[in-house]
XYZ file of C-alpha atoms in Angstrom:
93
model
C 0.004 0.029 0.000
C 1.260 3.449 -0.716
C 2.235 5.476 2.352
C 2.629 9.256 2.509
C 3.828 11.882 4.826
C 1.419 14.758 4.288
C 2.161 18.428 5.038
C -0.675 20.705 6.085
C -1.281 24.314 6.796
C -4.523 25.384 8.398
C -6.470 28.131 6.598
C -8.055 29.289 9.961
C -5.175 29.341 12.529
C -2.325 29.181 9.922
C -0.404 26.482 12.032
C 1.321 23.632 10.222
C 1.361 19.927 10.968
C 2.239 16.611 9.328
C 0.488 13.271 9.363
C 1.104 9.954 7.704
C -1.649 8.360 5.725
C -2.164 5.661 3.128
C -3.244 8.496 0.656
C -2.895 12.225 0.151
C -6.135 12.879 1.906
C -7.727 15.773 3.688
C -7.204 16.125 7.436
C -8.527 18.022 10.472
C -6.337 20.609 12.078
C -4.998 19.212 15.423
C -4.651 22.852 16.790
C -8.121 24.380 16.097
C -10.214 21.634 14.631
C -10.849 23.134 11.285
C -11.767 20.429 8.828
C -11.145 19.304 5.275
C -7.607 20.751 4.963
C -5.853 19.373 1.943
C -2.065 18.660 2.042
C 0.119 21.354 0.352
C 2.842 18.786 -0.041
C 3.268 14.987 0.333
C 6.287 12.827 0.615
C 5.945 9.239 -0.762
C 7.181 6.863 1.986
C 6.064 3.638 0.234
C 9.624 2.700 -0.338
C 12.558 3.718 1.852
C 16.222 3.219 2.029
C 17.636 3.394 5.562
C 21.177 3.133 6.715
C 21.607 0.517 9.371
C 24.886 -0.932 10.809
C 26.804 0.321 7.750
C 24.362 -1.284 5.186
C 21.593 0.328 3.098
C 18.336 -1.416 3.837
C 15.421 -1.272 1.277
C 12.007 -1.259 2.908
C 8.544 -1.288 1.307
C 5.033 -0.898 2.763
C 3.098 -4.047 1.595
C -0.417 -3.909 -0.065
C -1.869 -5.481 3.071
C -0.732 -2.463 5.291
C -3.723 -0.634 6.671
C -3.205 1.497 9.871
C 0.598 1.797 9.638
C 3.169 1.182 6.911
C 4.239 -2.244 8.285
C 7.494 -2.032 6.420
C 8.945 -5.284 5.066
C 12.734 -5.540 4.319
C 13.514 -6.319 0.624
C 17.309 -6.327 0.922
C 20.538 -5.049 2.199
C 23.257 -3.458 0.126
C 26.724 -2.134 0.672
C 26.036 1.185 -1.087
C 23.034 3.647 -1.404
C 23.450 3.482 -5.182
C 23.107 -0.282 -5.207
C 19.951 0.026 -3.061
C 18.546 2.603 -5.509
C 19.264 0.400 -8.479
C 17.453 -2.459 -6.760
C 14.357 -0.356 -6.284
C 14.447 0.809 -9.867
C 14.479 -2.766 -11.121
C 12.461 -4.472 -8.452
C 8.656 -4.497 -9.070
C 6.199 -5.285 -6.254
C 4.699 -8.828 -6.152
């Protein structure tokens, strides 16, 4: 399932917040309760490359994920470039 970090700015109180969702959906302002605020930007977090113990780990949120990304490890690589190449060539099941 796709996973996004959405960035919001409230039209009423002008405060900003972020929230993770499985889509780029509208949200309610956590500061004043104003509703139906659309994200002004979103970062796709479906696939990530994280550095761990000197390796670059490729993670993907599976189709079955619902309330959280439930990342699954797809591979470990010695360089970030190798991890990026893997993602370019590896299609989801």
